[in-house]
Amino acid sequence: MIINCPHCGPRDVSEFTYLGDASVKRPTSEKAARKSWENLVYNRDNPLGKHRELWHHAFACRLTMEVVRNTKTHEITSVKGRGPYFEETSK
Amino acid sequence: MSHCALHISGARLQYVSELMEIYVTRFSAWALAKNALTGNKGWTNQWRKPDPKPEYDAIIVGGGGHGLATAYYLAKEHGMRNIAVLEKGWIGGGNVGRNTTIVRSNYELRHNALFYEHSMKLWEGLSRELNYNVMFSQRGVLNLAHSPEELDAHAIRGNAMRLNGVDAELLDRDEVQKFVPQLDMSRDTRFPVHGGLLQPRAGTARHDAIAWGFARAADKLGVDIIENCQVTGFLKDGDQIIGVKTSRGEIKAKKTAVAVAGSTSEVMRLAGIKKLPIESHVLQAFVTEGLKPAVNTVVTGGGGHFYMSQSDKGGLVFGGEIDKYNSYAQRGNLPVVEDVTTIMLALFPQFAKVRLLRHWGGIMDMSMDGSPIITKGPLPGMYLNAGWCYGGFKATPASGWCFAYTIANDEPHSLNAPFRLDRFSKAYSIDERGAGPWAKLH
């Protein structure tokens, strides 16, 4: 599997660390319902098919990116950088 | 038998032929000899191929090892006979036929130790119980320690195992060398060996035989095993699950149980359960060409998660960690081949010229704490068995045994009561590895 890093270009998957489901959201308030904290820590959609997920280019530029990948075919249809560095450079 | 053979006439003949049928369908030395003398034409199908009935007392979705074991124990221990097992593909085509066949109960946490030790005890009597040779071989599982600290951790786990009634022996470096002389014991190797933790009663079994043995035994008790029958939805009355929609029509059931391993999230979504504490990941396994007897135990180690044994056919059967990203692709890929074989050759350099024969992948239902879920619910009329990570094979008998108890009694047995689904919301996770809420780390 090859991920097209927005900073480095196409690189082998072994350079990246998987950070899981990108749709998981941290509750904005500490008073948020218990269920929303449970969803943050434990519960996942785990779909067969398109999955929006986070990858970290740990052994190169250390950029975190949001990838849309098919979990059955491993086909990647979109890669977007995430985080302050990427947002600054992509302006 | 010689007495019967002397009086073959009339009713007596009928009796003899019935007796013969019992002896032929039951595996025994007698059946083997008789079939050998008659051109092996007497063997019949090991289970029926029934069409689904409109309604059952219980339906088990998923004809893997766990589903078949559940059906068997439901019929045998709880007297339920009107049961169907629905399998999307064929018996033995999923993870039960894709694993590295290791059976062990070397867990540190008490809930795990008691559950897996129950499984070990069932394994020890399984060939006799099922009248099917599952080739259970208690050749031992040796966890290597590559540092003094790892050996300390093994000692702690070994002590915990013994306190929970599980066999464990701590081996020093010399004892390891004696037990597995093939290991590279040099001091300057990538993974120096400081000792190991041995569970002598652990070992391996024939994976296909578990599927076939449980299927045959369940069928004999009247369970309908329905292959090529995919569940496409659930029948509901309000929130109550009252059956399933399948590729072979609707089937009603008083109790609907789900045991579908890597497909858990997708199948439960059909019932309206959108999120579960489970991610599906690929785990790869490898077999080399056949060799003369070389390794007489199961060796695990390599700092990561490498395990290897030698099958009765001579192939080295081995595996490593999961690919560590969500996947439903039942196939292997090269980065893991490199990782796993590198560890193998660091431990056993003499296998460098052995050729890899087969390599494949299966989909693991990785739970968020690395422990399984065997529970009533989450909807009324429904029961869930999932989250086996890569420890499902050894658990097969106890998983079926506990799940059957839960289905029959509508409450868990004390052995599986801790493995409830709501443990996550109650901050009561059972995290054997101490890795935290990351599916990929268990």
Short mmCIF file of C-alpha atoms in Angstrom, two decimals:
data_model
loop_
_atom_site.label_atom_id
_atom_site.label_comp_id
_atom_site.label_asym_id
_atom_site.label_seq_id
_atom_site.Cartn_x
_atom_site.Cartn_y
_atom_site.Cartn_z
CA MET A 1 0.00 0.00 0.00
CA ILE A 2 1.34 3.45 -0.97
CA ILE A 3 0.13 6.66 0.66
CA ASN A 4 0.61 9.91 -1.25
CA CYS A 5 1.90 12.16 1.54
CA PRO A 6 0.99 15.84 0.85
CA HIS A 7 4.52 16.85 1.89
CA CYS A 8 6.79 13.99 0.72
CA GLY A 9 4.84 12.42 -2.15
CA PRO A 10 4.08 8.73 -2.58
CA ARG A 11 5.66 6.61 0.17
CA ASP A 12 5.34 3.00 1.34
CA VAL A 13 2.86 2.28 4.14
CA SER A 14 5.68 1.01 6.38
CA GLU A 15 6.78 4.65 6.89
CA PHE A 16 3.42 5.53 8.43
CA THR A 17 1.69 4.94 11.75
CA TYR A 18 -2.06 4.39 11.78
CA LEU A 19 -4.02 6.61 14.16
CA GLY A 20 -7.48 5.22 13.54
CA ASP A 21 -10.92 6.52 12.63
CA ALA A 22 -10.82 10.23 11.70
CA SER A 23 -14.51 10.74 12.38
CA VAL A 24 -14.05 10.28 16.14
CA LYS A 25 -14.65 13.61 17.87
CA ARG A 26 -13.58 14.74 21.30
CA PRO A 27 -16.53 16.16 23.24
CA THR A 28 -16.23 19.94 23.49
CA SER A 29 -17.36 20.12 27.10
CA GLU A 30 -16.40 18.06 30.11
CA LYS A 31 -20.09 18.03 30.93
CA ALA A 32 -20.87 16.21 27.68
CA ALA A 33 -22.97 13.07 27.95
CA ARG A 34 -21.09 10.00 29.18
CA LYS A 35 -21.96 8.25 25.92
CA SER A 36 -19.99 10.80 23.87
CA TRP A 37 -16.86 10.11 25.94
CA GLU A 38 -17.44 6.39 25.52
CA ASN A 39 -17.69 6.94 21.75
CA LEU A 40 -14.42 8.88 21.78
CA VAL A 41 -12.49 6.16 23.60
CA TYR A 42 -14.11 2.86 22.58
CA ASN A 43 -16.90 2.78 20.00
CA ARG A 44 -16.20 2.68 16.27
CA ASP A 45 -18.19 2.37 13.01
CA ASN A 46 -15.61 -0.08 11.61
CA PRO A 47 -17.13 -0.03 8.09
CA LEU A 48 -16.50 -2.39 5.20
CA GLY A 49 -15.81 0.03 2.34
CA LYS A 50 -14.82 3.71 2.51
CA HIS A 51 -13.18 4.72 5.80
CA ARG A 52 -11.96 8.18 6.81
CA GLU A 53 -8.85 7.65 8.90
CA LEU A 54 -5.72 9.34 10.27
CA TRP A 55 -2.17 8.39 9.34
CA HIS A 56 1.04 9.86 10.76
CA HIS A 57 4.14 9.99 8.56
CA ALA A 58 6.19 8.88 11.54
CA PHE A 59 9.41 7.92 9.73
CA ALA A 60 9.65 11.01 7.53
CA CYS A 61 7.99 14.45 7.72
CA ARG A 62 5.80 13.61 10.75
CA LEU A 63 2.76 15.16 9.12
CA THR A 64 -0.62 13.82 10.21
CA MET A 65 -3.01 13.31 7.31
CA GLU A 66 -6.60 12.37 6.78
CA VAL A 67 -6.96 9.52 4.30
CA VAL A 68 -10.08 8.07 2.69
CA ARG A 69 -9.38 4.39 2.03
CA ASN A 70 -11.50 1.41 1.07
CA THR A 71 -11.09 -1.22 3.80
CA LYS A 72 -11.89 -4.08 1.40
CA THR A 73 -9.66 -3.12 -1.56
CA HIS A 74 -7.19 -0.76 0.25
CA GLU A 75 -7.73 1.77 -2.56
CA ILE A 76 -6.98 5.32 -1.39
CA THR A 77 -9.20 8.01 -2.90
CA SER A 78 -8.15 11.09 -0.95
CA VAL A 79 -5.28 12.35 1.25
CA LYS A 80 -5.42 15.68 3.08
CA GLY A 81 -2.89 17.11 5.52
CA ARG A 82 -4.05 17.94 9.03
CA GLY A 83 -2.60 20.14 11.73
CA PRO A 84 -1.20 23.70 12.02
CA TYR A 85 1.90 23.15 9.85
CA PHE A 86 -0.07 21.84 6.92
CA GLU A 87 -2.76 24.51 7.24
CA GLU A 88 -0.06 27.22 7.20
CA THR A 89 1.79 25.87 4.15
CA SER A 90 -1.32 25.11 2.13
CA LYS A 91 -2.59 28.71 2.26
CA MET B 1 -19.74 -58.94 16.70
CA SER B 2 -18.80 -62.51 15.81
CA HIS B 3 -21.92 -63.64 17.64
CA CYS B 4 -24.10 -61.45 15.35
CA ALA B 5 -22.34 -62.58 12.23
CA LEU B 6 -23.25 -66.19 12.89
CA HIS B 7 -27.00 -65.57 12.70
CA ILE B 8 -27.62 -63.46 9.59
CA SER B 9 -31.27 -64.04 8.71
CA GLY B 10 -34.55 -62.07 8.72
CA ALA B 11 -34.98 -59.62 11.57
CA ARG B 12 -31.53 -60.46 12.70
CA LEU B 13 -30.18 -59.13 9.40
CA GLN B 14 -32.00 -55.84 9.97
CA TYR B 15 -30.46 -55.60 13.44
CA VAL B 16 -27.00 -56.36 12.13
CA SER B 17 -27.25 -53.78 9.35
CA GLU B 18 -28.40 -51.12 11.82
CA LEU B 19 -25.56 -52.01 14.11
CA MET B 20 -23.16 -51.85 11.18
CA GLU B 21 -24.45 -48.41 10.26
CA ILE B 22 -23.77 -47.13 13.76
CA TYR B 23 -20.32 -48.62 13.62
CA VAL B 24 -19.63 -47.22 10.17
CA THR B 25 -20.78 -43.65 10.84
CA ARG B 26 -19.00 -43.62 14.19
CA PHE B 27 -15.24 -43.35 13.73
CA SER B 28 -13.43 -46.31 15.29
CA ALA B 29 -10.75 -48.85 14.52
CA TRP B 30 -13.59 -51.17 13.44
CA ALA B 31 -15.00 -48.59 10.98
CA LEU B 32 -11.55 -47.93 9.56
CA ALA B 33 -10.88 -51.64 9.05
CA LYS B 34 -14.28 -52.31 7.50
CA ASN B 35 -13.99 -49.41 5.08
CA ALA B 36 -10.44 -50.31 4.19
CA LEU B 37 -11.65 -53.81 3.20
CA THR B 38 -14.60 -52.49 1.17
CA GLY B 39 -12.74 -49.95 -0.95
CA ASN B 40 -13.55 -47.00 1.34
CA LYS B 41 -17.01 -46.72 -0.26
CA GLY B 42 -18.83 -46.75 3.08
CA TRP B 43 -17.95 -43.21 4.18
CA THR B 44 -20.91 -40.85 4.01
CA ASN B 45 -21.34 -37.07 4.31
CA GLN B 46 -20.38 -35.95 7.79
CA TRP B 47 -23.36 -33.64 8.11
CA ARG B 48 -26.66 -33.20 6.28
CA LYS B 49 -27.35 -30.35 3.84
CA PRO B 50 -30.83 -29.35 5.01
CA ASP B 51 -32.97 -26.53 3.65
CA PRO B 52 -33.81 -23.90 6.27
CA LYS B 53 -37.07 -24.40 8.19
CA PRO B 54 -39.39 -21.40 8.59
CA GLU B 55 -38.71 -21.19 12.33
CA TYR B 56 -36.21 -22.35 14.94
CA ASP B 57 -35.88 -22.09 18.70
CA ALA B 58 -32.41 -20.68 18.17
CA ILE B 59 -30.43 -19.44 15.18
CA ILE B 60 -26.69 -18.99 15.28
CA VAL B 61 -25.41 -16.59 12.64
CA GLY B 62 -21.92 -17.70 11.63
CA GLY B 63 -20.78 -21.28 11.02
CA GLY B 64 -17.22 -20.81 12.22
CA GLY B 65 -15.70 -22.75 15.08
CA HIS B 66 -17.45 -20.68 17.73
CA GLY B 67 -20.88 -20.84 16.09
CA LEU B 68 -20.67 -24.60 15.57
CA ALA B 69 -19.40 -25.18 19.11
CA THR B 70 -22.26 -23.04 20.42
CA ALA B 71 -24.81 -25.14 18.51
CA TYR B 72 -23.21 -28.37 19.73
CA TYR B 73 -23.23 -27.36 23.41
CA LEU B 74 -26.76 -25.90 23.13
CA ALA B 75 -27.96 -29.29 21.90
CA LYS B 76 -25.85 -31.41 24.20
CA GLU B 77 -25.79 -29.48 27.48
CA HIS B 78 -29.09 -27.60 27.30
CA GLY B 79 -31.36 -30.01 25.44
CA MET B 80 -32.25 -27.58 22.65
CA ARG B 81 -32.56 -29.46 19.35
CA ASN B 82 -34.45 -27.09 17.05
CA ILE B 83 -31.37 -25.06 16.13
CA ALA B 84 -29.88 -23.76 12.89
CA VAL B 85 -26.38 -22.53 12.15
CA LEU B 86 -26.34 -20.11 9.19
CA GLU B 87 -23.08 -19.82 7.29
CA LYS B 88 -22.47 -17.35 4.45
CA GLY B 89 -19.79 -19.50 2.82
CA TRP B 90 -18.82 -23.06 3.65
CA ILE B 91 -17.86 -24.78 6.89
CA GLY B 92 -14.15 -24.28 7.57
CA GLY B 93 -13.71 -21.40 5.09
CA GLY B 94 -13.26 -18.59 7.60
CA ASN B 95 -10.89 -17.92 10.48
CA VAL B 96 -11.28 -21.45 11.91
CA GLY B 97 -9.40 -22.69 8.83
CA ARG B 98 -6.98 -19.73 8.65
CA ASN B 99 -5.23 -19.65 11.99
CA THR B 100 -1.92 -20.92 13.33
CA THR B 101 -3.66 -23.57 15.51
CA ILE B 102 -2.13 -22.63 18.87
CA VAL B 103 -3.99 -23.64 22.04
CA ARG B 104 -2.88 -22.15 25.39
CA SER B 105 -4.20 -20.70 28.62
CA ASN B 106 -1.16 -18.72 29.77
CA TYR B 107 -2.97 -15.56 30.86
CA GLU B 108 -2.19 -13.34 33.81
CA LEU B 109 -5.56 -11.73 34.52
CA ARG B 110 -7.88 -13.96 36.53
CA HIS B 111 -10.94 -13.65 34.26
CA ASN B 112 -8.85 -14.67 31.25
CA ALA B 113 -7.02 -17.46 33.10
CA LEU B 114 -10.23 -19.10 34.31
CA PHE B 115 -11.96 -18.83 30.95
CA TYR B 116 -9.06 -20.10 28.82
CA GLU B 117 -8.23 -22.85 31.33
CA HIS B 118 -11.83 -24.03 31.02
CA SER B 119 -11.23 -24.12 27.28
CA MET B 120 -8.00 -26.07 27.78
CA LYS B 121 -9.84 -28.69 29.83
CA LEU B 122 -12.49 -29.03 27.12
CA TRP B 123 -9.70 -29.40 24.52
CA GLU B 124 -8.17 -32.22 26.55
CA GLY B 125 -11.31 -34.33 26.13
CA LEU B 126 -12.48 -33.04 22.78
CA SER B 127 -11.41 -35.83 20.40
CA ARG B 128 -13.25 -38.38 22.57
CA GLU B 129 -16.24 -36.10 23.15
CA LEU B 130 -16.74 -35.37 19.43
CA ASN B 131 -15.60 -38.82 18.22
CA TYR B 132 -13.37 -36.86 15.88
CA ASN B 133 -9.59 -36.70 16.02
CA VAL B 134 -8.84 -33.00 16.50
CA MET B 135 -5.13 -33.89 16.73
CA PHE B 136 -4.70 -31.96 19.97
CA SER B 137 -1.00 -32.11 20.68
CA GLN B 138 0.14 -30.83 24.09
CA ARG B 139 3.67 -30.08 22.97
CA GLY B 140 3.97 -26.96 25.12
CA VAL B 141 4.04 -23.23 24.35
CA LEU B 142 7.29 -21.48 25.23
CA ASN B 143 7.29 -17.66 25.54
CA LEU B 144 10.91 -16.51 25.20
CA ALA B 145 12.31 -13.68 27.32
CA HIS B 146 14.86 -11.46 25.57
CA SER B 147 15.87 -9.34 28.55
CA PRO B 148 16.09 -9.83 32.33
CA GLU B 149 13.06 -7.51 32.65
CA GLU B 150 10.99 -9.60 30.26
CA LEU B 151 11.94 -12.70 32.24
CA ASP B 152 10.71 -10.94 35.42
CA ALA B 153 7.40 -10.18 33.67
CA HIS B 154 7.16 -13.84 32.64
CA ALA B 155 7.79 -14.89 36.26
CA ILE B 156 4.95 -12.66 37.45
CA ARG B 157 2.61 -14.11 34.83
CA GLY B 158 3.74 -17.66 35.60
CA ASN B 159 3.01 -17.15 39.29
CA ALA B 160 -0.42 -15.70 38.47
CA MET B 161 -1.13 -18.69 36.24
CA ARG B 162 -0.21 -21.14 39.00
CA LEU B 163 -2.37 -19.28 41.53
CA ASN B 164 -5.26 -19.66 39.07
CA GLY B 165 -4.64 -23.39 38.70
CA VAL B 166 -2.87 -23.22 35.32
CA ASP B 167 0.42 -25.05 34.71
CA ALA B 168 3.50 -22.87 34.21
CA GLU B 169 7.24 -23.36 34.39
CA LEU B 170 9.90 -20.67 34.31
CA LEU B 171 12.92 -21.83 32.33
CA ASP B 172 16.38 -20.31 32.59
CA ARG B 173 18.65 -19.88 29.59
CA ASP B 174 20.16 -23.35 29.80
CA GLU B 175 16.78 -25.00 30.16
CA VAL B 176 15.50 -23.15 27.09
CA GLN B 177 18.53 -24.27 25.11
CA LYS B 178 17.91 -27.86 26.14
CA PHE B 179 14.19 -27.64 25.32
CA VAL B 180 14.64 -25.94 21.91
CA PRO B 181 18.19 -26.69 20.73
CA GLN B 182 17.48 -25.08 17.34
CA LEU B 183 17.33 -21.54 18.80
CA ASP B 184 20.18 -19.14 18.16
CA MET B 185 21.53 -18.79 21.71
CA SER B 186 24.53 -16.58 20.92
CA ARG B 187 24.90 -13.54 23.19
CA ASP B 188 25.23 -10.99 20.40
CA THR B 189 22.13 -11.96 18.42
CA ARG B 190 19.28 -9.51 17.74
CA PHE B 191 17.08 -11.33 20.26
CA PRO B 192 19.30 -12.79 22.99
CA VAL B 193 17.52 -15.47 25.02
CA HIS B 194 17.45 -14.93 28.80
CA GLY B 195 14.93 -17.66 29.60
CA GLY B 196 11.31 -18.39 28.97
CA LEU B 197 7.90 -19.22 30.36
CA LEU B 198 6.63 -22.66 29.38
CA GLN B 199 3.06 -23.90 29.61
CA PRO B 200 3.58 -27.67 29.16
CA ARG B 201 -0.12 -28.50 28.62
CA ALA B 202 -0.47 -25.95 25.81
CA GLY B 203 0.14 -26.92 22.20
CA THR B 204 -1.57 -27.15 18.84
CA ALA B 205 -4.62 -28.79 17.26
CA ARG B 206 -5.87 -29.46 13.74
CA HIS B 207 -7.90 -26.36 12.86
CA ASP B 208 -10.13 -27.89 10.16
CA ALA B 209 -10.91 -30.82 12.45
CA ILE B 210 -12.47 -28.45 14.98
CA ALA B 211 -14.87 -27.09 12.37
CA TRP B 212 -15.68 -30.52 10.92
CA GLY B 213 -15.82 -32.25 14.30
CA PHE B 214 -18.20 -29.75 15.89
CA ALA B 215 -20.31 -29.60 12.70
CA ARG B 216 -20.63 -33.39 12.57
CA ALA B 217 -21.37 -33.73 16.28
CA ALA B 218 -23.95 -30.90 16.23
CA ASP B 219 -25.61 -32.36 13.13
CA LYS B 220 -25.92 -35.74 14.86
CA LEU B 221 -27.85 -33.99 17.65
CA GLY B 222 -30.29 -32.58 15.08
CA VAL B 223 -28.77 -29.14 14.46
CA ASP B 224 -29.38 -27.87 10.90
CA ILE B 225 -26.13 -26.58 9.42
CA ILE B 226 -27.08 -24.37 6.49
CA GLU B 227 -24.20 -23.32 4.26
CA ASN B 228 -24.29 -20.69 1.50
CA CYS B 229 -26.87 -18.80 3.53
CA GLN B 230 -25.95 -15.14 4.07
CA VAL B 231 -27.80 -13.05 6.63
CA THR B 232 -28.94 -9.85 4.92
CA GLY B 233 -31.03 -8.36 7.71
CA PHE B 234 -32.84 -8.97 10.97
CA LEU B 235 -36.56 -9.43 11.56
CA LYS B 236 -37.74 -7.08 14.27
CA ASP B 237 -40.85 -6.60 16.34
CA GLY B 238 -40.18 -3.17 17.81
CA ASP B 239 -36.73 -3.54 19.33
CA GLN B 240 -37.12 -7.31 19.70
CA ILE B 241 -35.14 -9.46 17.24
CA ILE B 242 -37.44 -12.25 16.03
CA GLY B 243 -35.35 -13.81 13.26
CA VAL B 244 -33.23 -13.08 10.23
CA LYS B 245 -33.56 -12.28 6.55
CA THR B 246 -31.21 -14.42 4.50
CA SER B 247 -30.20 -15.14 0.92
CA ARG B 248 -32.39 -18.26 1.33
CA GLY B 249 -35.47 -16.49 2.70
CA GLU B 250 -36.73 -15.29 6.07
CA ILE B 251 -36.18 -17.51 9.10
CA LYS B 252 -37.85 -16.82 12.43
CA ALA B 253 -36.20 -17.61 15.74
CA LYS B 254 -37.01 -17.25 19.42
CA LYS B 255 -33.33 -16.56 20.03
CA THR B 256 -30.87 -15.10 17.50
CA ALA B 257 -27.17 -15.39 18.29
CA VAL B 258 -24.37 -13.72 16.34
CA ALA B 259 -20.83 -15.20 16.19
CA VAL B 260 -19.25 -13.74 13.04
CA ALA B 261 -15.74 -12.65 14.15
CA GLY B 262 -14.32 -10.06 11.72
CA SER B 263 -17.75 -9.31 10.24
CA THR B 264 -19.30 -8.39 13.62
CA SER B 265 -19.61 -4.65 12.95
CA GLU B 266 -21.20 -5.17 9.52
CA VAL B 267 -23.69 -7.83 10.69
CA MET B 268 -24.66 -5.89 13.81
CA ARG B 269 -25.20 -2.78 11.69
CA LEU B 270 -27.99 -4.74 9.94
CA ALA B 271 -29.67 -4.95 13.35
CA GLY B 272 -29.30 -1.20 13.89
CA ILE B 273 -26.24 -1.32 16.18
CA LYS B 274 -24.07 1.38 14.59
CA LYS B 275 -21.02 1.41 16.84
CA LEU B 276 -19.18 -1.31 18.75
CA PRO B 277 -15.85 -1.36 20.62
CA ILE B 278 -14.38 -3.39 17.75
CA GLU B 279 -12.14 -2.76 14.74
CA SER B 280 -11.51 -5.34 12.00
CA HIS B 281 -7.84 -5.91 11.17
CA VAL B 282 -5.94 -8.38 8.98
CA LEU B 283 -3.75 -11.00 10.61
CA GLN B 284 -1.42 -12.92 8.32
CA ALA B 285 -0.11 -16.45 8.66
CA PHE B 286 2.58 -18.43 6.88
CA VAL B 287 3.51 -22.04 6.13
CA THR B 288 6.81 -23.29 4.72
CA GLU B 289 7.49 -26.40 2.71
CA GLY B 290 7.59 -29.64 4.71
CA LEU B 291 10.71 -30.42 6.71
CA LYS B 292 11.82 -33.37 8.80
CA PRO B 293 10.96 -32.90 12.50
CA ALA B 294 12.83 -29.77 13.58
CA VAL B 295 10.90 -27.95 16.32
CA ASN B 296 8.91 -29.99 18.83
CA THR B 297 7.07 -27.21 20.65
CA VAL B 298 5.43 -23.83 20.01
CA VAL B 299 7.98 -21.01 20.31
CA THR B 300 6.91 -17.40 20.71
CA GLY B 301 9.14 -14.37 21.06
CA GLY B 302 11.10 -11.84 19.09
CA GLY B 303 10.28 -8.80 21.18
CA GLY B 304 7.13 -8.35 19.17
CA HIS B 305 4.65 -11.09 18.69
CA PHE B 306 6.17 -13.95 16.71
CA TYR B 307 4.98 -17.54 17.11
CA MET B 308 5.94 -20.74 15.32
CA SER B 309 5.27 -24.46 15.45
CA GLN B 310 5.80 -27.37 13.08
CA SER B 311 2.74 -29.10 11.70
CA ASP B 312 2.43 -32.88 11.55
CA LYS B 313 3.02 -32.63 7.80
CA GLY B 314 6.36 -30.93 8.53
CA GLY B 315 5.63 -27.34 7.48
CA LEU B 316 6.68 -24.54 9.79
CA VAL B 317 3.49 -22.67 10.69
CA PHE B 318 4.13 -19.14 11.91
CA GLY B 319 2.75 -15.64 12.25
CA GLY B 320 3.29 -12.25 13.78
CA GLU B 321 1.29 -9.15 14.54
CA ILE B 322 -1.73 -7.74 12.75
CA ASP B 323 -1.28 -5.18 9.97
CA LYS B 324 -2.48 -2.49 12.42
CA TYR B 325 -4.98 -0.66 10.23
CA ASN B 326 -8.68 -1.34 9.60
CA SER B 327 -9.12 -3.92 6.88
CA TYR B 328 -11.59 -6.45 5.55
CA ALA B 329 -9.16 -7.73 2.88
CA GLN B 330 -8.62 -11.45 3.49
CA ARG B 331 -5.14 -11.45 2.02
CA GLY B 332 -1.56 -10.85 3.01
CA ASN B 333 0.91 -8.17 1.97
CA LEU B 334 4.65 -7.73 1.82
CA PRO B 335 5.68 -5.40 4.69
CA VAL B 336 4.42 -7.96 7.23
CA VAL B 337 6.09 -10.84 5.36
CA GLU B 338 9.38 -8.99 5.79
CA ASP B 339 8.77 -8.17 9.48
CA VAL B 340 7.74 -11.65 10.51
CA THR B 341 10.35 -13.60 8.55
CA THR B 342 13.07 -11.25 9.86
CA ILE B 343 12.16 -12.17 13.45
CA MET B 344 11.96 -15.85 12.53
CA LEU B 345 15.44 -15.83 11.00
CA ALA B 346 16.89 -13.93 13.94
CA LEU B 347 15.64 -16.71 16.26
CA PHE B 348 16.24 -19.64 13.86
CA PRO B 349 18.91 -18.65 11.29
CA GLN B 350 19.08 -22.22 9.94
CA PHE B 351 15.66 -21.80 8.31
CA ALA B 352 16.94 -19.09 5.93
CA LYS B 353 16.81 -21.41 2.92
CA VAL B 354 13.42 -22.92 3.70
CA ARG B 355 10.89 -21.86 1.08
CA LEU B 356 7.60 -20.24 1.99
CA LEU B 357 4.77 -22.36 0.62
CA ARG B 358 1.61 -20.45 1.54
CA HIS B 359 0.72 -17.09 3.03
CA TRP B 360 -2.73 -15.73 3.74
CA GLY B 361 -4.79 -13.32 5.84
CA GLY B 362 -7.89 -13.46 8.00
CA ILE B 363 -10.04 -10.71 9.49
CA MET B 364 -9.76 -10.30 13.26
CA ASP B 365 -12.44 -8.67 15.40
CA MET B 366 -10.01 -6.62 17.50
CA SER B 367 -11.74 -5.38 20.64
CA MET B 368 -10.67 -2.20 22.39
CA ASP B 369 -9.24 -4.00 25.44
CA GLY B 370 -8.07 -7.19 23.73
CA SER B 371 -10.68 -9.35 25.47
CA PRO B 372 -13.79 -10.98 24.01
CA ILE B 373 -17.47 -10.19 24.38
CA ILE B 374 -19.88 -13.07 25.17
CA THR B 375 -23.17 -11.57 26.15
CA LYS B 376 -26.93 -11.40 26.02
CA GLY B 377 -28.11 -8.46 23.89
CA PRO B 378 -27.43 -5.74 22.93
CA LEU B 379 -31.05 -5.98 21.65
CA PRO B 380 -33.78 -8.17 23.19
CA GLY B 381 -33.91 -11.61 21.57
CA MET B 382 -30.28 -11.30 20.53
CA TYR B 383 -26.94 -12.66 21.80
CA LEU B 384 -23.46 -11.55 20.80
CA ASN B 385 -20.13 -13.40 20.71
CA ALA B 386 -17.28 -11.24 19.34
CA GLY B 387 -14.01 -9.42 19.95
CA TRP B 388 -11.67 -12.42 19.81
CA CYS B 389 -8.69 -10.48 18.50
CA TYR B 390 -6.19 -13.13 17.53
CA GLY B 391 -6.99 -15.53 20.33
CA GLY B 392 -10.16 -17.06 18.98
CA PHE B 393 -9.00 -20.52 17.95
CA LYS B 394 -7.91 -21.76 21.38
CA ALA B 395 -11.11 -20.34 22.87
CA THR B 396 -13.41 -22.26 20.50
CA PRO B 397 -14.74 -24.92 22.93
CA ALA B 398 -15.16 -22.58 25.92
CA SER B 399 -16.58 -19.80 23.77
CA GLY B 400 -19.25 -22.17 22.45
CA TRP B 401 -19.80 -23.65 25.91
CA CYS B 402 -20.27 -20.24 27.60
CA PHE B 403 -22.28 -18.76 24.73
CA ALA B 404 -24.62 -21.78 24.76
CA TYR B 405 -25.10 -21.35 28.52
CA THR B 406 -25.87 -17.65 28.04
CA ILE B 407 -28.37 -18.32 25.23
CA ALA B 408 -30.12 -21.17 27.05
CA ASN B 409 -30.36 -19.44 30.44
CA ASP B 410 -30.66 -15.81 29.35
CA GLU B 411 -27.83 -14.97 31.71
CA PRO B 412 -24.06 -15.47 31.54
CA HIS B 413 -22.16 -18.28 33.23
CA SER B 414 -19.74 -17.02 35.89
CA LEU B 415 -16.90 -17.79 33.44
CA ASN B 416 -18.14 -15.31 30.83
CA ALA B 417 -19.95 -12.81 33.06
CA PRO B 418 -16.89 -10.49 33.01
CA PHE B 419 -16.87 -10.50 29.18
CA ARG B 420 -19.93 -8.28 28.90
CA LEU B 421 -20.42 -5.55 26.32
CA ASP B 422 -21.17 -2.78 28.81
CA ARG B 423 -17.82 -3.22 30.57
CA PHE B 424 -16.47 -0.49 28.29
CA SER B 425 -19.02 2.10 29.41
CA LYS B 426 -18.38 1.12 33.03
CA ALA B 427 -14.60 1.50 32.78
CA TYR B 428 -14.18 -2.17 33.61
CA SER B 429 -12.01 -3.24 30.70
CA ILE B 430 -10.02 -6.51 30.79
CA ASP B 431 -6.74 -5.40 29.26
CA GLU B 432 -4.31 -8.35 29.44
CA ARG B 433 -1.58 -6.50 27.57
CA GLY B 434 -2.04 -3.22 29.44
CA ALA B 435 -2.00 -1.38 26.11
CA GLY B 436 -4.98 0.92 26.56
CA PRO B 437 -8.02 1.48 24.35
CA TRP B 438 -6.35 0.88 20.97
CA ALA B 439 -7.62 -2.09 18.97
CA LYS B 440 -4.38 -2.28 16.98
CA LEU B 441 -2.24 -2.74 20.11
CA HIS B 442 -3.85 -5.91 21.48
#
